[in-house]
Amino acid sequence: MWQTSLIHYLVGFVYLVLFSRWLWVSGVGDYFGLSRQAVLTIFLFKVFWCFVFVYVHLQWSGGGDTLDFFQSGDQVYRSLFRDPADYLKLVFLPNHYYVTDSLYHYNQAINRYGDESTFFIIRLLAIFRLFSFGSYSAQAIMYSLLTLPGILFIYAFCMRQLGLHIRTIHTVLLIIPATSFWIHGLHKEALLLSACGMVLYPLTASDIKRSHLIWLIIGLVVLTLVRSHYLLLVAPLIALMYIHKNRPQQIAAYYLATLASILLVILLYFYLNDTSIRNYVFQQRDAYAQLSGLQADDLPLWQRFLCAVPGVLCSPFSSGAWPTDVSDWLMYAFTCSAFVYLMIQIRARYFMFHPIGFTLVFASLIEFGIIGCVVVQHGGIARYRAPFLCLFILGILAMFKDKKSKKILN
């Protein structure tokens, strides 16, 4: 049930003022090479999109996952009054082990129990609940502050490594609804993009600090816990950027070779275990369909494989595999037309090979393909692709070599 009490909004407002004041006077932006005005602007936009995210979900899906996370975090918090040891177990211990009698009640009350990646968000909200007085607004603002450092690292990475202007980065990360709506909401995607920033920047900075290594470890841990397959795309990239820092032109070639090696290992694994990759993909697709409350496709496997191809091709450009009504068709046509125009503009006089930008684009396209093959829900496609859609756009922008071409794109 949604909160309508004025006190809950008042608590959130107090936290917003306190956090904004701290960001303004602390000089935290100096660490990232950003002004305090820029840091405060980014934080306030994150808070704005976080509230838009929950408002839309309340209007069209009864609150969706974000409200479910909040309520589950409250369930974990209430265990503190029954037995503090239970609270500590729920917050800090793995949750795919055998459920003890004392935790059985919470296993039944929290339908996300056992899903380690999703339960990670619930753990955070259970900790926020200690200080939020039960206010969703306060927890949303805390979550925005928690994910802020990684976004600031993305800014620093884009300005120093991709040569992008801060206003261009603002447009991609704070203005475009297709990305901003998903990457700042109280969901896993905000945490994932933040973790990518914590990982990408430290290994590309010319002046590596000891604190950068701490951020790097935090980012890798979050990626592992929340969505481990990101590491297959991100880990080779960051390793190569570190190894070939003085020879950046070689990064793209080595990255492609690394991904090819990973693919060969995967193929060898399936071959040795006598498992069909096609069957495995559609087992995952069926599992996702059931998890989402959808009906798995009742078609022969080869037909379902062909049906999945449009999802792979269209996942970067539309909310789902197929447009479903007139507004979807119009948005789909507009987006594809804009992308075709963009490709036309990328010609010799406008385009240069930027190894890191190219690698971000290539990694993003691989992620889009994975999403298109496995995810069967429109909202899932839009949400899962959002962090890599940001990297995809930023990578393309990095490959425009002069102000005129960047202006055309803008």
XYZ file of C-alpha atoms in Angstrom:
410
model
C 0.000 0.000 0.000
C 1.360 3.441 -0.908
C 2.128 6.040 1.751
C -0.106 9.109 1.837
C 0.902 10.489 5.237
C 2.490 13.936 5.137
C 5.098 12.881 7.696
C 6.623 10.385 5.250
C 7.129 13.098 2.634
C 8.465 15.467 5.293
C 11.100 12.932 6.340
C 12.146 12.546 2.705
C 12.344 16.318 2.274
C 14.564 16.640 5.354
C 16.960 14.022 3.985
C 16.974 15.738 0.592
C 17.959 19.057 2.189
C 20.631 17.449 4.380
C 22.212 15.461 1.545
C 22.093 18.436 -0.845
C 23.726 20.651 1.758
C 26.444 18.086 2.389
C 27.189 17.709 -1.334
C 27.411 21.495 -1.663
C 29.788 22.174 1.244
C 31.891 18.989 1.267
C 33.686 19.569 -2.026
C 33.095 15.940 -3.020
C 33.089 17.005 -6.675
C 36.823 17.781 -6.530
C 37.538 14.069 -6.175
C 35.783 13.424 -9.496
C 36.938 16.579 -11.269
C 33.443 18.108 -11.180
C 32.133 21.362 -9.768
C 29.810 21.312 -6.784
C 27.050 22.766 -8.988
C 27.413 19.815 -11.360
C 27.372 17.265 -8.519
C 24.269 18.795 -6.956
C 22.525 18.952 -10.345
C 23.240 15.279 -11.004
C 21.989 14.288 -7.545
C 18.746 16.271 -7.855
C 18.065 14.808 -11.300
C 18.626 11.323 -9.887
C 16.101 12.013 -7.132
C 13.628 13.425 -9.670
C 13.817 10.346 -11.904
C 13.614 8.037 -8.892
C 10.255 9.575 -7.955
C 9.053 9.535 -11.570
C 9.965 5.840 -11.622
C 7.785 4.958 -8.630
C 4.951 7.260 -9.777
C 4.732 5.529 -13.158
C 4.824 2.096 -11.536
C 2.107 3.084 -9.082
C -0.121 4.359 -11.891
C 0.273 1.429 -14.278
C 1.421 -1.642 -12.343
C 0.333 -1.158 -8.750
C 3.833 -0.273 -7.592
C 5.746 -2.995 -9.417
C 9.059 -4.341 -8.190
C 10.182 -1.100 -6.558
C 7.273 -1.072 -4.090
C 7.714 -4.817 -3.552
C 11.369 -4.214 -2.635
C 10.337 -1.517 -0.163
C 7.772 -3.765 1.508
C 10.199 -6.705 1.623
C 12.845 -4.498 3.211
C 10.285 -3.528 5.827
C 9.627 -7.235 6.501
C 13.338 -7.778 7.117
C 13.435 -4.712 9.373
C 10.571 -6.076 11.491
C 12.588 -9.216 12.199
C 14.824 -6.987 14.311
C 12.108 -6.787 16.976
C 11.427 -10.508 16.931
C 15.066 -11.586 17.109
C 18.033 -9.300 16.222
C 19.984 -12.382 15.133
C 17.366 -13.044 12.437
C 17.779 -9.494 11.131
C 21.552 -9.927 10.896
C 21.143 -13.282 9.131
C 18.701 -11.846 6.587
C 20.831 -8.786 5.869
C 24.327 -10.265 5.791
C 24.155 -14.011 5.094
C 23.558 -15.739 1.728
C 19.914 -16.637 1.238
C 20.084 -19.762 -0.890
C 21.072 -21.989 2.011
C 18.681 -24.272 3.920
C 15.995 -22.138 5.574
C 16.044 -22.550 9.351
C 12.845 -22.634 11.383
C 13.413 -19.106 12.695
C 13.608 -17.712 9.146
C 10.814 -19.785 7.626
C 8.231 -17.047 8.246
C 10.332 -14.508 6.324
C 10.972 -16.993 3.542
C 7.193 -17.172 3.041
C 6.547 -13.436 3.477
C 9.308 -12.272 1.098
C 8.694 -13.737 -2.347
C 12.172 -12.645 -3.495
C 13.873 -14.825 -0.902
C 16.324 -17.148 -2.650
C 16.980 -14.767 -5.576
C 20.377 -13.471 -4.474
C 20.652 -10.661 -7.031
C 17.244 -9.183 -6.203
C 17.583 -9.784 -2.477
C 20.698 -7.598 -2.511
C 18.453 -4.555 -3.030
C 16.191 -5.723 -0.195
C 19.219 -5.955 2.104
C 20.089 -2.330 1.345
C 16.529 -1.153 1.979
C 16.418 -3.089 5.257
C 19.469 -1.098 6.375
C 17.948 2.178 5.122
C 14.814 1.320 7.106
C 16.790 1.797 10.326
C 17.092 5.511 9.552
C 14.125 6.306 7.280
C 11.250 6.049 9.798
C 9.423 3.868 7.268
C 9.384 6.576 4.580
C 9.726 5.409 0.968
C 10.717 8.955 -0.013
C 13.617 8.905 2.429
C 14.792 5.504 1.218
C 14.596 6.605 -2.423
C 16.773 9.632 -1.634
C 19.246 7.449 0.284
C 19.413 5.081 -2.685
C 20.046 8.018 -5.029
C 22.946 9.133 -2.837
C 24.308 5.586 -2.621
C 24.440 5.225 -6.421
C 25.751 8.770 -6.982
C 29.525 8.033 -6.736
C 29.409 5.518 -9.581
C 27.548 7.978 -11.814
C 30.143 10.641 -11.022
C 32.830 8.145 -12.028
C 30.957 7.677 -15.333
C 31.140 11.453 -15.835
C 34.864 11.507 -15.078
C 35.439 8.529 -17.393
C 33.507 10.114 -20.271
C 35.222 13.489 -19.951
C 38.767 12.157 -19.617
C 38.737 8.976 -21.696
C 36.021 9.681 -24.281
C 36.549 13.449 -24.567
C 32.860 14.281 -24.125
C 31.527 17.596 -22.853
C 29.631 17.524 -19.575
C 26.452 18.823 -21.257
C 26.517 15.874 -23.656
C 26.836 13.467 -20.727
C 23.985 15.284 -18.960
C 21.808 14.657 -22.018
C 22.498 10.920 -22.085
C 22.366 10.215 -18.351
C 19.876 12.796 -17.077
C 17.603 13.942 -19.923
C 16.807 11.068 -22.334
C 13.797 9.228 -20.824
C 14.706 5.844 -22.363
C 17.839 5.779 -20.217
C 17.209 8.189 -17.332
C 13.901 6.615 -16.286
C 15.498 3.213 -15.710
C 19.018 3.977 -14.488
C 17.954 6.226 -11.601
C 14.951 4.331 -10.248
C 14.966 2.269 -7.073
C 15.911 -0.900 -8.917
C 18.967 -2.939 -9.849
C 19.846 -0.943 -12.978
C 20.822 2.164 -10.980
C 23.186 0.042 -8.920
C 24.574 -1.731 -11.990
C 25.470 1.435 -13.907
C 26.978 2.880 -10.734
C 29.091 -0.266 -10.326
C 30.211 -0.007 -13.969
C 31.428 3.520 -13.241
C 33.316 2.349 -10.155
C 35.026 -0.262 -12.316
C 35.656 1.686 -15.543
C 37.203 4.861 -14.174
C 39.842 3.631 -11.683
C 41.646 1.504 -14.262
C 41.728 4.294 -16.850
C 42.718 7.184 -14.586
C 46.195 8.565 -15.211
C 46.636 9.253 -11.497
C 45.469 6.090 -9.745
C 44.843 6.635 -6.043
C 44.616 4.048 -3.316
C 40.950 4.903 -2.857
C 40.343 4.051 -6.530
C 41.234 0.435 -5.779
C 38.622 0.381 -3.009
C 35.984 1.666 -5.440
C 37.118 -0.932 -7.993
C 36.650 -3.776 -5.514
C 33.216 -2.456 -4.498
C 32.162 -2.214 -8.147
C 33.282 -5.752 -8.960
C 31.532 -7.164 -5.886
C 28.273 -5.400 -6.793
C 28.429 -6.601 -10.409
C 29.067 -10.157 -9.223
C 26.183 -10.147 -6.751
C 23.588 -8.263 -8.799
C 24.175 -9.388 -12.407
C 27.232 -11.552 -12.821
C 27.112 -11.869 -16.632
C 28.080 -8.181 -16.846
C 31.566 -9.284 -15.816
C 31.932 -11.233 -19.079
C 31.619 -7.936 -20.960
C 33.135 -5.455 -18.520
C 36.032 -7.388 -16.967
C 37.959 -7.952 -20.249
C 37.463 -4.298 -21.152
C 38.820 -2.897 -17.895
C 41.724 -5.359 -17.829
C 42.761 -4.387 -21.350
C 42.407 -0.671 -20.655
C 44.765 -1.121 -17.725
C 47.292 -3.327 -19.522
C 47.373 -1.221 -22.698
C 46.997 2.201 -21.143
C 49.983 3.482 -23.129
C 48.801 1.819 -26.361
C 45.053 2.477 -26.487
C 44.733 1.747 -30.213
C 45.239 -1.952 -29.463
C 42.417 -2.182 -26.938
C 39.613 -2.921 -29.420
C 41.512 -5.712 -31.192
C 42.505 -7.361 -27.931
C 38.959 -7.008 -26.617
C 37.518 -8.787 -29.647
C 40.133 -11.513 -29.280
C 39.317 -11.883 -25.582
C 35.581 -12.188 -26.233
C 36.268 -14.720 -28.987
C 38.324 -16.746 -26.514
C 35.508 -16.606 -23.956
C 33.045 -17.744 -26.635
C 35.286 -20.684 -27.543
C 35.487 -21.711 -23.882
C 31.683 -21.561 -23.608
C 31.255 -23.611 -26.786
C 33.775 -26.149 -25.514
C 31.927 -26.380 -22.202
C 28.626 -27.111 -23.957
C 30.310 -29.607 -26.284
C 31.964 -31.538 -23.454
C 28.696 -31.653 -21.536
C 26.778 -32.723 -24.647
C 24.370 -29.786 -24.257
C 22.683 -27.832 -27.040
C 23.244 -24.081 -26.749
C 19.917 -23.493 -28.475
C 18.125 -25.673 -25.926
C 19.922 -23.931 -23.077
C 18.944 -20.462 -24.327
C 15.289 -21.416 -24.520
C 15.368 -23.103 -21.141
C 16.446 -19.723 -19.775
C 13.752 -18.023 -21.861
C 11.068 -20.345 -20.471
C 12.332 -19.854 -16.923
C 12.158 -16.085 -17.366
C 8.655 -16.315 -18.820
C 7.438 -18.309 -15.815
C 9.202 -15.951 -13.405
C 7.425 -13.021 -15.067
C 4.050 -14.758 -14.902
C 3.962 -15.184 -18.682
C 3.126 -18.198 -20.817
C 6.106 -19.771 -22.549
C 5.828 -19.986 -26.337
C 4.026 -23.175 -27.385
C 6.017 -23.632 -30.580
C 8.665 -26.062 -31.828
C 12.115 -24.957 -30.740
C 13.348 -23.978 -34.207
C 10.301 -21.723 -34.735
C 10.815 -20.108 -31.352
C 14.441 -19.457 -32.239
C 13.359 -17.635 -35.401
C 10.770 -15.668 -33.413
C 13.478 -14.534 -30.997
C 15.558 -12.968 -33.776
C 13.425 -9.767 -33.992
C 13.854 -9.362 -30.248
C 17.617 -9.474 -30.662
C 17.590 -6.959 -33.509
C 15.027 -4.582 -32.047
C 15.927 -4.597 -28.368
C 18.187 -1.510 -28.705
C 15.495 0.468 -30.498
C 12.078 -0.348 -29.039
C 10.391 -1.246 -25.772
C 9.898 -4.853 -26.837
C 10.401 -7.388 -29.578
C 7.292 -6.241 -31.479
C 5.408 -2.909 -31.498
C 1.950 -3.567 -30.055
C -0.102 -0.472 -30.916
C -0.010 2.726 -32.983
C 2.066 4.685 -30.457
C 4.592 1.832 -30.282
C 4.853 1.732 -34.063
C 5.385 5.496 -34.259
C 8.054 5.485 -31.561
C 9.705 2.441 -33.130
C 9.737 4.058 -36.589
C 11.068 7.355 -35.216
C 13.850 5.681 -33.233
C 14.952 3.457 -36.110
C 14.885 6.426 -38.512
C 17.016 8.446 -36.117
C 19.486 5.564 -35.848
C 19.677 5.204 -39.651
C 20.285 8.960 -39.935
C 23.017 8.640 -37.348
C 24.702 5.856 -39.317
C 24.534 7.960 -42.495
C 26.254 10.820 -40.695
C 29.062 8.542 -39.505
C 31.234 8.955 -42.570
C 34.935 9.522 -43.052
C 34.762 13.253 -42.432
C 32.708 12.839 -39.256
C 33.958 9.558 -37.873
C 37.178 8.443 -36.218
C 38.137 5.153 -34.663
C 38.065 5.599 -30.903
C 39.158 2.260 -29.409
C 37.404 2.639 -26.070
C 34.269 4.093 -27.673
C 34.166 1.267 -30.210
C 34.606 -1.320 -27.474
C 31.737 0.149 -25.446
C 29.485 -0.005 -28.523
C 30.505 -3.577 -29.310
C 29.995 -4.770 -25.720
C 26.596 -3.059 -25.643
C 25.460 -4.786 -28.837
C 26.405 -8.144 -27.331
C 24.340 -7.329 -24.241
C 21.387 -6.300 -26.425
C 21.624 -9.673 -28.158
C 21.614 -11.547 -24.845
C 18.579 -9.568 -23.696
C 16.737 -10.121 -26.973
C 17.303 -13.881 -26.827
C 16.298 -14.454 -23.212
C 13.906 -11.715 -22.080
C 10.295 -12.032 -23.263
C 8.739 -9.140 -21.351
C 8.618 -5.627 -22.846
C 9.339 -3.881 -19.556
C 12.173 -6.285 -18.859
C 13.787 -5.555 -22.220
C 13.573 -1.797 -21.655
C 14.926 -2.002 -18.103
C 17.694 -4.555 -18.585
C 19.180 -2.807 -21.593
C 19.253 0.682 -19.986
C 22.777 0.646 -18.443
C 24.358 -0.635 -21.646
C 22.184 1.671 -23.750
C 23.907 4.551 -21.936
C 27.336 3.094 -22.714
C 26.235 2.440 -26.318
C 25.253 6.083 -26.879
C 28.342 7.435 -25.104
C 30.572 5.138 -27.159
C 29.066 6.389 -30.431
C 29.454 10.002 -29.315
C 33.133 9.388 -28.578
C 33.707 8.408 -32.211
C 32.671 11.781 -33.622
C 35.869 13.680 -34.178
C 34.873 17.329 -34.441
C 32.435 19.834 -32.988
C 30.374 20.042 -36.192
C 29.582 16.331 -36.228
C 28.811 16.302 -32.494
C 26.462 19.229 -33.082
C 24.680 17.306 -35.874
C 24.199 14.348 -33.546
C 22.920 16.542 -30.723
